[in-house]
Amino acid sequence: MKKLPFNSYNDFMKKLFKVRVYKISIDAGFTCPNRDNTKGINGCIFCDERGSSSRTQNINCSIKEQILNNIKIRKTRYKAKKFIIYFQSFSNTYAPIKRLKELYDEAISIDKDIIGLNIATRADCIDEEKIKLISSYKKKLPFVCIEYGMQTSHNKTLKIVNRKETFEDFLYALDLTKKHNIHHCAHVILNLPQESIEDQLKTAMIISKLKIEGIKIHLLVAMEGTILADMYKKNLWKPLSFKKYIHLACDFIERLHPECIIHRVSSSGHPKAIIAPIWMKRKNLKIIEALIEEFKKRGTKQGFYFKN
Ligand code: SF4
């Protein structure tokens, strides 16, 4: 196995399970407090109508159909052997506890090769009861993970992107998650409006100090129909070039804790719906290859500038 200059999720999972583990993304029909008028109706400025999912799911299918179809495709095409169910779209803990249990129970019981449960949510949709429920799946499955859409450590930016939650909400959820020893991952978005390079690198340092186990690094992308797309058209936000993104992502990773697991280093989104940056529409982007090349040029790697 080729050694990457950062801790990749794929390598981490391969070490744990000895085979490649495939994520099955599903849309379980949740909504979000920033969409249903509990906190707001317009959502985050970058959220499209599918709750920032990758649109790989057929949302007209039941959970069972989504899982069976996806597993079948992966088993046939890639000879896949192990699967993690990924509750991806919107806020997947935003329902009464009884409903959450029904949905999670149903999802993990559909195929004997399901070995994990991954739940993406907002920090303000978590409480101790929900954490205890999620934690209970550790008795049934070898891998349980919660992903929080943290996005940035700066409240001023969270306001600008209309997140309607704070960094302190994230810290509260993180504490509960750590207390119940659940694997966790924070999503961070680079190139958010009005964030300087220093602001973004400060977020990397804060993540490291907090010893967050995993991180998903996204580049901000303007999708069709979003507020961000309007901002882009009015010249109120500038997308990053490929080269600048690679530089920034390297700077960011150099400041991460050396043990933090990097779940991903790029955003997803249907190419047809991407407005900017245009280069994100390209198939076969080779972001990982470009990062490897940049780290090689610099002679650095993940955690190179990490200070304990
Ligand atoms: S929290 Fe997620 S689902 Fe809700 S509006 Fe923001 S991006 Fe969309």
PDB file of C-alpha atoms and ligand atoms in Angstrom:
ATOM      1  CA  MET A   1       0.000   0.000   0.000  1.00  0.00           C
ATOM      2  CA  LYS A   2       1.469   3.386  -1.071  1.00  0.00           C
ATOM      3  CA  LYS A   3       2.050   5.681   1.932  1.00  0.00           C
ATOM      4  CA  LEU A   4       0.147   8.946   1.608  1.00  0.00           C
ATOM      5  CA  PRO A   5       1.367  12.181   3.234  1.00  0.00           C
ATOM      6  CA  PHE A   6      -1.845  12.205   5.269  1.00  0.00           C
ATOM      7  CA  ASN A   7      -4.003   9.681   7.172  1.00  0.00           C
ATOM      8  CA  SER A   8      -6.650   8.665   4.710  1.00  0.00           C
ATOM      9  CA  TYR A   9      -9.988   7.187   5.735  1.00  0.00           C
ATOM     10  CA  ASN A  10      -9.605   4.377   3.214  1.00  0.00           C
ATOM     11  CA  ASP A  11      -6.309   3.280   4.766  1.00  0.00           C
ATOM     12  CA  PHE A  12      -7.802   3.573   8.248  1.00  0.00           C
ATOM     13  CA  MET A  13     -10.758   1.365   7.286  1.00  0.00           C
ATOM     14  CA  LYS A  14      -8.543  -1.135   5.460  1.00  0.00           C
ATOM     15  CA  LYS A  15      -6.420  -1.507   8.589  1.00  0.00           C
ATOM     16  CA  LEU A  16      -9.545  -2.097  10.679  1.00  0.00           C
ATOM     17  CA  PHE A  17     -11.394  -4.477   8.367  1.00  0.00           C
ATOM     18  CA  LYS A  18      -8.680  -5.792   6.008  1.00  0.00           C
ATOM     19  CA  VAL A  19     -10.916  -5.162   2.990  1.00  0.00           C
ATOM     20  CA  ARG A  20     -12.252  -2.042   1.342  1.00  0.00           C
ATOM     21  CA  VAL A  21     -15.454  -0.927   3.047  1.00  0.00           C
ATOM     22  CA  TYR A  22     -18.091   0.779   0.882  1.00  0.00           C
ATOM     23  CA  LYS A  23     -20.393   3.530   2.090  1.00  0.00           C
ATOM     24  CA  ILE A  24     -24.032   3.264   1.105  1.00  0.00           C
ATOM     25  CA  SER A  25     -25.448   6.798   1.153  1.00  0.00           C
ATOM     26  CA  ILE A  26     -29.141   7.076   1.832  1.00  0.00           C
ATOM     27  CA  ASP A  27     -31.775   9.768   2.025  1.00  0.00           C
ATOM     28  CA  ALA A  28     -34.083   8.821   4.894  1.00  0.00           C
ATOM     29  CA  GLY A  29     -36.487  11.700   4.337  1.00  0.00           C
ATOM     30  CA  PHE A  30     -35.252  13.954   7.139  1.00  0.00           C
ATOM     31  CA  THR A  31     -35.376  17.723   7.033  1.00  0.00           C
ATOM     32  CA  CYS A  32     -33.363  20.312   8.938  1.00  0.00           C
ATOM     33  CA  PRO A  33     -34.217  23.000  11.561  1.00  0.00           C
ATOM     34  CA  ASN A  34     -32.668  25.545   9.226  1.00  0.00           C
ATOM     35  CA  ARG A  35     -35.123  24.529   6.501  1.00  0.00           C
ATOM     36  CA  ASP A  36     -38.429  23.773   8.237  1.00  0.00           C
ATOM     37  CA  ASN A  37     -38.760  27.214   9.888  1.00  0.00           C
ATOM     38  CA  THR A  38     -37.701  26.033  13.361  1.00  0.00           C
ATOM     39  CA  LYS A  39     -34.571  28.135  13.009  1.00  0.00           C
ATOM     40  CA  GLY A  40     -34.885  29.284   9.402  1.00  0.00           C
ATOM     41  CA  ILE A  41     -36.360  28.431   6.023  1.00  0.00           C
ATOM     42  CA  ASN A  42     -33.664  29.346   3.525  1.00  0.00           C
ATOM     43  CA  GLY A  43     -30.976  27.024   4.875  1.00  0.00           C
ATOM     44  CA  CYS A  44     -27.239  27.564   4.674  1.00  0.00           C
ATOM     45  CA  ILE A  45     -26.218  29.664   1.683  1.00  0.00           C
ATOM     46  CA  PHE A  46     -24.563  26.663   0.020  1.00  0.00           C
ATOM     47  CA  CYS A  47     -27.364  24.135   0.665  1.00  0.00           C
ATOM     48  CA  ASP A  48     -29.244  22.911  -2.373  1.00  0.00           C
ATOM     49  CA  GLU A  49     -32.691  21.362  -2.285  1.00  0.00           C
ATOM     50  CA  ARG A  50     -31.313  17.918  -1.429  1.00  0.00           C
ATOM     51  CA  GLY A  51     -29.733  19.044   1.846  1.00  0.00           C
ATOM     52  CA  SER A  52     -26.191  19.107   0.497  1.00  0.00           C
ATOM     53  CA  SER A  53     -26.263  15.400  -0.308  1.00  0.00           C
ATOM     54  CA  SER A  54     -24.293  14.125  -3.261  1.00  0.00           C
ATOM     55  CA  ARG A  55     -27.558  13.312  -5.079  1.00  0.00           C
ATOM     56  CA  THR A  56     -26.452   9.747  -5.589  1.00  0.00           C
ATOM     57  CA  GLN A  57     -29.557   8.437  -3.891  1.00  0.00           C
ATOM     58  CA  ASN A  58     -32.843   7.871  -5.599  1.00  0.00           C
ATOM     59  CA  ILE A  59     -34.987   9.843  -3.192  1.00  0.00           C
ATOM     60  CA  ASN A  60     -38.201   8.284  -4.445  1.00  0.00           C
ATOM     61  CA  CYS A  61     -37.117   4.881  -3.146  1.00  0.00           C
ATOM     62  CA  SER A  62     -37.659   3.505   0.348  1.00  0.00           C
ATOM     63  CA  ILE A  63     -34.618   3.079   2.604  1.00  0.00           C
ATOM     64  CA  LYS A  64     -34.746  -0.655   1.908  1.00  0.00           C
ATOM     65  CA  GLU A  65     -34.743  -0.145  -1.875  1.00  0.00           C
ATOM     66  CA  GLN A  66     -31.928   2.424  -1.711  1.00  0.00           C
ATOM     67  CA  ILE A  67     -29.753   0.077   0.338  1.00  0.00           C
ATOM     68  CA  LEU A  68     -30.517  -3.074  -1.653  1.00  0.00           C
ATOM     69  CA  ASN A  69     -29.941  -1.338  -5.014  1.00  0.00           C
ATOM     70  CA  ASN A  70     -26.671   0.229  -3.905  1.00  0.00           C
ATOM     71  CA  ILE A  71     -25.311  -2.926  -2.317  1.00  0.00           C
ATOM     72  CA  LYS A  72     -26.214  -4.949  -5.388  1.00  0.00           C
ATOM     73  CA  ILE A  73     -24.382  -2.515  -7.686  1.00  0.00           C
ATOM     74  CA  ARG A  74     -21.253  -2.498  -5.515  1.00  0.00           C
ATOM     75  CA  LYS A  75     -21.205  -6.261  -5.087  1.00  0.00           C
ATOM     76  CA  THR A  76     -21.537  -6.788  -8.839  1.00  0.00           C
ATOM     77  CA  ARG A  77     -19.269  -3.990 -10.044  1.00  0.00           C
ATOM     78  CA  TYR A  78     -16.530  -3.977  -7.389  1.00  0.00           C
ATOM     79  CA  LYS A  79     -16.952  -7.350  -5.675  1.00  0.00           C
ATOM     80  CA  ALA A  80     -17.574  -5.330  -2.495  1.00  0.00           C
ATOM     81  CA  LYS A  81     -17.805  -7.335   0.702  1.00  0.00           C
ATOM     82  CA  LYS A  82     -18.493  -4.907   3.561  1.00  0.00           C
ATOM     83  CA  PHE A  83     -20.765  -1.883   3.844  1.00  0.00           C
ATOM     84  CA  ILE A  84     -21.462   1.095   6.054  1.00  0.00           C
ATOM     85  CA  ILE A  85     -24.885   2.690   5.954  1.00  0.00           C
ATOM     86  CA  TYR A  86     -24.457   6.426   5.612  1.00  0.00           C
ATOM     87  CA  PHE A  87     -27.424   8.587   6.628  1.00  0.00           C
ATOM     88  CA  GLN A  88     -26.277  11.554   4.569  1.00  0.00           C
ATOM     89  CA  SER A  89     -28.939  14.044   3.474  1.00  0.00           C
ATOM     90  CA  PHE A  90     -30.152  16.832   5.769  1.00  0.00           C
ATOM     91  CA  SER A  91     -29.964  16.319   9.575  1.00  0.00           C
ATOM     92  CA  ASN A  92     -30.197  12.645  10.378  1.00  0.00           C
ATOM     93  CA  THR A  93     -30.894  12.973  14.106  1.00  0.00           C
ATOM     94  CA  TYR A  94     -33.691  15.494  13.607  1.00  0.00           C
ATOM     95  CA  ALA A  95     -36.695  13.373  14.650  1.00  0.00           C
ATOM     96  CA  PRO A  96     -38.153  11.873  17.833  1.00  0.00           C
ATOM     97  CA  ILE A  97     -35.988   9.141  19.328  1.00  0.00           C
ATOM     98  CA  LYS A  98     -38.533   6.390  18.549  1.00  0.00           C
ATOM     99  CA  ARG A  99     -38.481   7.288  14.842  1.00  0.00           C
ATOM    100  CA  LEU A 100     -34.689   7.444  14.773  1.00  0.00           C
ATOM    101  CA  LYS A 101     -34.456   3.971  16.300  1.00  0.00           C
ATOM    102  CA  GLU A 102     -36.913   2.550  13.745  1.00  0.00           C
ATOM    103  CA  LEU A 103     -34.948   4.025  10.839  1.00  0.00           C
ATOM    104  CA  TYR A 104     -31.488   3.022  12.074  1.00  0.00           C
ATOM    105  CA  ASP A 105     -32.713  -0.494  13.038  1.00  0.00           C
ATOM    106  CA  GLU A 106     -34.291  -1.004   9.642  1.00  0.00           C
ATOM    107  CA  ALA A 107     -31.235   0.225   7.750  1.00  0.00           C
ATOM    108  CA  ILE A 108     -28.645  -1.940   9.479  1.00  0.00           C
ATOM    109  CA  SER A 109     -30.737  -5.112   9.267  1.00  0.00           C
ATOM    110  CA  ILE A 110     -31.105  -5.152   5.482  1.00  0.00           C
ATOM    111  CA  ASP A 111     -27.926  -7.056   4.564  1.00  0.00           C
ATOM    112  CA  LYS A 112     -25.666  -9.323   6.603  1.00  0.00           C
ATOM    113  CA  ASP A 113     -22.577  -7.571   5.209  1.00  0.00           C
ATOM    114  CA  ILE A 114     -23.457  -4.226   6.813  1.00  0.00           C
ATOM    115  CA  ILE A 115     -20.785  -3.580   9.420  1.00  0.00           C
ATOM    116  CA  GLY A 116     -21.270   0.082  10.214  1.00  0.00           C
ATOM    117  CA  LEU A 117     -23.541   3.034  10.734  1.00  0.00           C
ATOM    118  CA  ASN A 118     -22.552   6.584   9.834  1.00  0.00           C
ATOM    119  CA  ILE A 119     -24.867   9.435  10.761  1.00  0.00           C
ATOM    120  CA  ALA A 120     -24.434  12.990   9.477  1.00  0.00           C
ATOM    121  CA  THR A 121     -26.149  15.741  11.393  1.00  0.00           C
ATOM    122  CA  ARG A 122     -26.085  19.251  12.815  1.00  0.00           C
ATOM    123  CA  ALA A 123     -24.664  19.668  16.299  1.00  0.00           C
ATOM    124  CA  ASP A 124     -27.841  21.373  17.490  1.00  0.00           C
ATOM    125  CA  CYS A 125     -29.848  18.243  16.615  1.00  0.00           C
ATOM    126  CA  ILE A 126     -28.013  16.171  19.225  1.00  0.00           C
ATOM    127  CA  ASP A 127     -28.750  15.544  22.880  1.00  0.00           C
ATOM    128  CA  GLU A 128     -27.699  12.891  25.382  1.00  0.00           C
ATOM    129  CA  GLU A 129     -30.668  10.626  24.657  1.00  0.00           C
ATOM    130  CA  LYS A 130     -29.838  10.565  20.935  1.00  0.00           C
ATOM    131  CA  ILE A 131     -26.166  10.015  21.646  1.00  0.00           C
ATOM    132  CA  LYS A 132     -27.050   7.070  23.896  1.00  0.00           C
ATOM    133  CA  LEU A 133     -29.201   5.579  21.137  1.00  0.00           C
ATOM    134  CA  ILE A 134     -26.393   5.916  18.579  1.00  0.00           C
ATOM    135  CA  SER A 135     -23.898   4.542  21.077  1.00  0.00           C
ATOM    136  CA  SER A 136     -26.109   1.459  21.594  1.00  0.00           C
ATOM    137  CA  TYR A 137     -25.342   0.383  17.983  1.00  0.00           C
ATOM    138  CA  LYS A 138     -21.731  -0.246  19.005  1.00  0.00           C
ATOM    139  CA  LYS A 139     -22.996  -3.514  20.527  1.00  0.00           C
ATOM    140  CA  LYS A 140     -24.364  -4.601  17.134  1.00  0.00           C
ATOM    141  CA  LEU A 141     -21.809  -3.158  14.709  1.00  0.00           C
ATOM    142  CA  PRO A 142     -18.017  -2.828  14.713  1.00  0.00           C
ATOM    143  CA  PHE A 143     -18.112   0.746  13.374  1.00  0.00           C
ATOM    144  CA  VAL A 144     -20.382   3.619  14.417  1.00  0.00           C
ATOM    145  CA  CYS A 145     -19.624   7.204  13.493  1.00  0.00           C
ATOM    146  CA  ILE A 146     -21.294  10.604  13.822  1.00  0.00           C
ATOM    147  CA  GLU A 147     -20.431  13.379  11.377  1.00  0.00           C
ATOM    148  CA  TYR A 148     -21.029  16.980  12.350  1.00  0.00           C
ATOM    149  CA  GLY A 149     -21.308  19.824   9.865  1.00  0.00           C
ATOM    150  CA  MET A 150     -18.994  22.099  11.819  1.00  0.00           C
ATOM    151  CA  GLN A 151     -17.821  23.999   8.682  1.00  0.00           C
ATOM    152  CA  THR A 152     -15.642  26.536  10.536  1.00  0.00           C
ATOM    153  CA  SER A 153     -14.636  27.468  14.062  1.00  0.00           C
ATOM    154  CA  HIS A 154     -15.620  31.118  13.506  1.00  0.00           C
ATOM    155  CA  ASN A 155     -19.069  32.254  14.612  1.00  0.00           C
ATOM    156  CA  LYS A 156     -18.828  35.349  12.413  1.00  0.00           C
ATOM    157  CA  THR A 157     -18.642  33.084   9.348  1.00  0.00           C
ATOM    158  CA  LEU A 158     -21.419  30.806  10.597  1.00  0.00           C
ATOM    159  CA  LYS A 159     -23.592  33.925  10.670  1.00  0.00           C
ATOM    160  CA  ILE A 160     -22.581  34.934   7.140  1.00  0.00           C
ATOM    161  CA  VAL A 161     -23.443  31.486   5.768  1.00  0.00           C
ATOM    162  CA  ASN A 162     -26.772  31.533   7.652  1.00  0.00           C
ATOM    163  CA  ARG A 163     -25.938  28.384   9.574  1.00  0.00           C
ATOM    164  CA  LYS A 164     -28.183  29.286  12.543  1.00  0.00           C
ATOM    165  CA  GLU A 165     -25.975  27.407  14.981  1.00  0.00           C
ATOM    166  CA  THR A 166     -22.728  28.250  16.737  1.00  0.00           C
ATOM    167  CA  PHE A 167     -19.312  26.751  17.262  1.00  0.00           C
ATOM    168  CA  GLU A 168     -20.342  26.298  20.910  1.00  0.00           C
ATOM    169  CA  ASP A 169     -23.201  24.016  19.745  1.00  0.00           C
ATOM    170  CA  PHE A 170     -20.564  21.897  18.045  1.00  0.00           C
ATOM    171  CA  LEU A 171     -18.377  21.817  21.177  1.00  0.00           C
ATOM    172  CA  TYR A 172     -21.358  20.627  23.247  1.00  0.00           C
ATOM    173  CA  ALA A 173     -22.166  17.809  20.784  1.00  0.00           C
ATOM    174  CA  LEU A 174     -18.490  16.861  20.540  1.00  0.00           C
ATOM    175  CA  ASP A 175     -18.239  16.543  24.331  1.00  0.00           C
ATOM    176  CA  LEU A 176     -21.268  14.241  24.457  1.00  0.00           C
ATOM    177  CA  THR A 177     -19.897  12.170  21.559  1.00  0.00           C
ATOM    178  CA  LYS A 178     -16.505  11.777  23.215  1.00  0.00           C
ATOM    179  CA  LYS A 179     -18.137  10.943  26.557  1.00  0.00           C
ATOM    180  CA  HIS A 180     -19.918   8.008  24.897  1.00  0.00           C
ATOM    181  CA  ASN A 181     -16.827   7.042  22.953  1.00  0.00           C
ATOM    182  CA  ILE A 182     -18.349   7.262  19.483  1.00  0.00           C
ATOM    183  CA  HIS A 183     -16.094   7.724  16.498  1.00  0.00           C
ATOM    184  CA  HIS A 184     -16.666  11.233  15.124  1.00  0.00           C
ATOM    185  CA  CYS A 185     -15.824  13.422  12.199  1.00  0.00           C
ATOM    186  CA  ALA A 186     -16.211  17.155  11.564  1.00  0.00           C
ATOM    187  CA  HIS A 187     -16.914  18.673   8.167  1.00  0.00           C
ATOM    188  CA  VAL A 188     -14.949  21.789   7.320  1.00  0.00           C
ATOM    189  CA  ILE A 189     -15.486  24.005   4.293  1.00  0.00           C
ATOM    190  CA  LEU A 190     -12.629  25.995   2.803  1.00  0.00           C
ATOM    191  CA  ASN A 191     -13.084  29.328   1.049  1.00  0.00           C
ATOM    192  CA  LEU A 192     -16.201  30.350   2.967  1.00  0.00           C
ATOM    193  CA  PRO A 193     -17.146  34.006   2.335  1.00  0.00           C
ATOM    194  CA  GLN A 194     -14.989  36.560   4.112  1.00  0.00           C
ATOM    195  CA  GLU A 195     -12.672  33.996   5.743  1.00  0.00           C
ATOM    196  CA  SER A 196      -8.990  34.858   5.449  1.00  0.00           C
ATOM    197  CA  ILE A 197      -6.309  32.189   5.026  1.00  0.00           C
ATOM    198  CA  GLU A 198      -5.378  32.816   8.677  1.00  0.00           C
ATOM    199  CA  ASP A 199      -8.984  32.247   9.786  1.00  0.00           C
ATOM    200  CA  GLN A 200      -9.031  28.919   7.955  1.00  0.00           C
ATOM    201  CA  LEU A 201      -5.702  27.758   9.322  1.00  0.00           C
ATOM    202  CA  LYS A 202      -6.861  28.717  12.804  1.00  0.00           C
ATOM    203  CA  THR A 203      -9.776  26.300  12.345  1.00  0.00           C
ATOM    204  CA  ALA A 204      -7.249  23.542  11.518  1.00  0.00           C
ATOM    205  CA  MET A 205      -5.324  24.321  14.692  1.00  0.00           C
ATOM    206  CA  ILE A 206      -8.491  24.341  16.815  1.00  0.00           C
ATOM    207  CA  ILE A 207      -9.573  20.963  15.370  1.00  0.00           C
ATOM    208  CA  SER A 208      -6.156  19.591  16.257  1.00  0.00           C
ATOM    209  CA  LYS A 209      -6.263  20.958  19.780  1.00  0.00           C
ATOM    210  CA  LEU A 210      -9.711  19.405  20.272  1.00  0.00           C
ATOM    211  CA  LYS A 211      -8.334  16.034  19.086  1.00  0.00           C
ATOM    212  CA  ILE A 212     -11.245  15.494  16.721  1.00  0.00           C
ATOM    213  CA  GLU A 213     -10.849  11.962  15.339  1.00  0.00           C
ATOM    214  CA  GLY A 214     -11.771  12.597  11.725  1.00  0.00           C
ATOM    215  CA  ILE A 215     -12.308  15.424   9.295  1.00  0.00           C
ATOM    216  CA  LYS A 216     -13.919  15.913   5.904  1.00  0.00           C
ATOM    217  CA  ILE A 217     -12.395  18.802   4.012  1.00  0.00           C
ATOM    218  CA  HIS A 218     -14.682  20.387   1.435  1.00  0.00           C
ATOM    219  CA  LEU A 219     -14.114  23.230  -0.942  1.00  0.00           C
ATOM    220  CA  LEU A 220     -17.030  25.628  -1.076  1.00  0.00           C
ATOM    221  CA  VAL A 221     -18.929  25.046  -4.293  1.00  0.00           C
ATOM    222  CA  ALA A 222     -21.841  27.111  -5.599  1.00  0.00           C
ATOM    223  CA  MET A 223     -24.634  24.795  -6.660  1.00  0.00           C
ATOM    224  CA  GLU A 224     -27.522  25.764  -8.892  1.00  0.00           C
ATOM    225  CA  GLY A 225     -30.432  27.371  -7.048  1.00  0.00           C
ATOM    226  CA  THR A 226     -28.471  28.266  -3.897  1.00  0.00           C
ATOM    227  CA  ILE A 227     -27.996  31.669  -2.289  1.00  0.00           C
ATOM    228  CA  LEU A 228     -24.279  31.200  -2.846  1.00  0.00           C
ATOM    229  CA  ALA A 229     -24.843  30.890  -6.589  1.00  0.00           C
ATOM    230  CA  ASP A 230     -26.556  34.326  -6.517  1.00  0.00           C
ATOM    231  CA  MET A 231     -23.682  35.744  -4.477  1.00  0.00           C
ATOM    232  CA  TYR A 232     -21.257  34.413  -7.064  1.00  0.00           C
ATOM    233  CA  LYS A 233     -23.235  35.995  -9.925  1.00  0.00           C
ATOM    234  CA  LYS A 234     -23.219  39.333  -8.063  1.00  0.00           C
ATOM    235  CA  ASN A 235     -19.492  39.027  -7.458  1.00  0.00           C
ATOM    236  CA  LEU A 236     -19.963  38.793  -3.694  1.00  0.00           C
ATOM    237  CA  TRP A 237     -17.956  35.568  -3.418  1.00  0.00           C
ATOM    238  CA  LYS A 238     -15.014  34.315  -5.443  1.00  0.00           C
ATOM    239  CA  PRO A 239     -14.350  30.623  -6.055  1.00  0.00           C
ATOM    240  CA  LEU A 240     -10.814  29.246  -5.691  1.00  0.00           C
ATOM    241  CA  SER A 241      -8.724  28.014  -8.592  1.00  0.00           C
ATOM    242  CA  PHE A 242      -7.613  24.371  -8.539  1.00  0.00           C
ATOM    243  CA  LYS A 243      -4.032  25.427  -7.757  1.00  0.00           C
ATOM    244  CA  LYS A 244      -5.063  27.700  -4.887  1.00  0.00           C
ATOM    245  CA  TYR A 245      -7.277  24.977  -3.436  1.00  0.00           C
ATOM    246  CA  ILE A 246      -4.433  22.459  -3.459  1.00  0.00           C
ATOM    247  CA  HIS A 247      -2.160  25.005  -1.722  1.00  0.00           C
ATOM    248  CA  LEU A 248      -4.755  25.851   0.885  1.00  0.00           C
ATOM    249  CA  ALA A 249      -5.675  22.209   1.536  1.00  0.00           C
ATOM    250  CA  CYS A 250      -1.965  21.396   2.049  1.00  0.00           C
ATOM    251  CA  ASP A 251      -1.547  24.364   4.419  1.00  0.00           C
ATOM    252  CA  PHE A 252      -4.607  23.133   6.320  1.00  0.00           C
ATOM    253  CA  ILE A 253      -3.489  19.479   6.523  1.00  0.00           C
ATOM    254  CA  GLU A 254       0.002  20.510   7.639  1.00  0.00           C
ATOM    255  CA  ARG A 255      -1.608  22.042  10.739  1.00  0.00           C
ATOM    256  CA  LEU A 256      -3.849  19.102  11.601  1.00  0.00           C
ATOM    257  CA  HIS A 257      -3.070  16.678  14.398  1.00  0.00           C
ATOM    258  CA  PRO A 258      -0.881  13.916  12.909  1.00  0.00           C
ATOM    259  CA  GLU A 259      -3.435  11.273  14.004  1.00  0.00           C
ATOM    260  CA  CYS A 260      -6.572  12.941  12.649  1.00  0.00           C
ATOM    261  CA  ILE A 261      -8.176  10.752   9.961  1.00  0.00           C
ATOM    262  CA  ILE A 262      -8.971  12.591   6.747  1.00  0.00           C
ATOM    263  CA  HIS A 263     -12.220  11.179   5.401  1.00  0.00           C
ATOM    264  CA  ARG A 264     -12.169  13.265   2.238  1.00  0.00           C
ATOM    265  CA  VAL A 265     -10.340  16.160   0.618  1.00  0.00           C
ATOM    266  CA  SER A 266     -12.856  17.411  -1.888  1.00  0.00           C
ATOM    267  CA  SER A 267     -16.501  18.283  -2.211  1.00  0.00           C
ATOM    268  CA  SER A 268     -19.154  16.310  -4.007  1.00  0.00           C
ATOM    269  CA  GLY A 269     -22.098  17.496  -6.013  1.00  0.00           C
ATOM    270  CA  HIS A 270     -23.692  16.685  -9.297  1.00  0.00           C
ATOM    271  CA  PRO A 271     -21.445  18.223 -12.021  1.00  0.00           C
ATOM    272  CA  LYS A 272     -24.469  19.520 -13.929  1.00  0.00           C
ATOM    273  CA  ALA A 273     -25.592  21.549 -10.890  1.00  0.00           C
ATOM    274  CA  ILE A 274     -22.188  23.104 -10.172  1.00  0.00           C
ATOM    275  CA  ILE A 275     -22.022  26.814 -10.997  1.00  0.00           C
ATOM    276  CA  ALA A 276     -18.565  27.571  -9.572  1.00  0.00           C
ATOM    277  CA  PRO A 277     -15.742  26.784  -9.527  1.00  0.00           C
ATOM    278  CA  ILE A 278     -16.142  25.418 -13.030  1.00  0.00           C
ATOM    279  CA  TRP A 279     -13.126  23.103 -12.706  1.00  0.00           C
ATOM    280  CA  MET A 280     -15.130  21.095 -10.129  1.00  0.00           C
ATOM    281  CA  LYS A 281     -17.304  19.894 -13.007  1.00  0.00           C
ATOM    282  CA  ARG A 282     -14.383  17.965 -14.485  1.00  0.00           C
ATOM    283  CA  LYS A 283     -14.452  14.216 -14.157  1.00  0.00           C
ATOM    284  CA  ASN A 284     -11.295  12.605 -12.929  1.00  0.00           C
ATOM    285  CA  LEU A 285     -10.066  15.615 -10.983  1.00  0.00           C
ATOM    286  CA  LYS A 286      -7.057  13.896  -9.366  1.00  0.00           C
ATOM    287  CA  ILE A 287      -7.118  16.029  -6.230  1.00  0.00           C
ATOM    288  CA  ILE A 288      -5.304  13.393  -4.171  1.00  0.00           C
ATOM    289  CA  GLU A 289      -2.540  13.126  -6.784  1.00  0.00           C
ATOM    290  CA  ALA A 290      -2.146  16.934  -6.800  1.00  0.00           C
ATOM    291  CA  LEU A 291      -1.948  16.993  -2.996  1.00  0.00           C
ATOM    292  CA  ILE A 292       0.704  14.255  -2.981  1.00  0.00           C
ATOM    293  CA  GLU A 293       2.715  16.233  -5.534  1.00  0.00           C
ATOM    294  CA  GLU A 294       2.421  19.461  -3.515  1.00  0.00           C
ATOM    295  CA  PHE A 295       3.477  17.773  -0.260  1.00  0.00           C
ATOM    296  CA  LYS A 296       6.423  16.230  -2.087  1.00  0.00           C
ATOM    297  CA  LYS A 297       7.493  19.666  -3.367  1.00  0.00           C
ATOM    298  CA  ARG A 298       7.219  21.135   0.130  1.00  0.00           C
ATOM    299  CA  GLY A 299       8.839  18.174   1.889  1.00  0.00           C
ATOM    300  CA  THR A 300       6.029  18.201   4.448  1.00  0.00           C
ATOM    301  CA  LYS A 301       3.057  16.040   5.473  1.00  0.00           C
ATOM    302  CA  GLN A 302       0.028  16.029   7.755  1.00  0.00           C
ATOM    303  CA  GLY A 303       0.888  17.518  11.148  1.00  0.00           C
ATOM    304  CA  PHE A 304       4.181  19.080   9.965  1.00  0.00           C
ATOM    305  CA  TYR A 305       3.266  22.385  11.629  1.00  0.00           C
ATOM    306  CA  PHE A 306       1.156  20.895  14.390  1.00  0.00           C
ATOM    307  CA  LYS A 307       2.076  22.333  17.765  1.00  0.00           C
ATOM    308  CA  ASN A 308       0.922  20.500  20.854  1.00  0.00           C
TER     309      ASN A 308
HETATM  310  S1  SF4 B   1     -27.642  22.325   8.027  1.00  0.00           S
HETATM  311 FE1  SF4 B   1     -27.298  21.021   6.227  1.00  0.00          FE
HETATM  312  S2  SF4 B   1     -29.341  20.461   5.498  1.00  0.00           S
HETATM  313 FE2  SF4 B   1     -29.588  22.180   6.913  1.00  0.00          FE
HETATM  314  S3  SF4 B   1     -29.616  23.993   5.610  1.00  0.00           S
HETATM  315 FE3  SF4 B   1     -27.497  23.711   6.274  1.00  0.00          FE
HETATM  316  S4  SF4 B   1     -26.505  22.433   4.693  1.00  0.00           S
HETATM  317 FE4  SF4 B   1     -28.749  22.315   4.400  1.00  0.00          FE
END
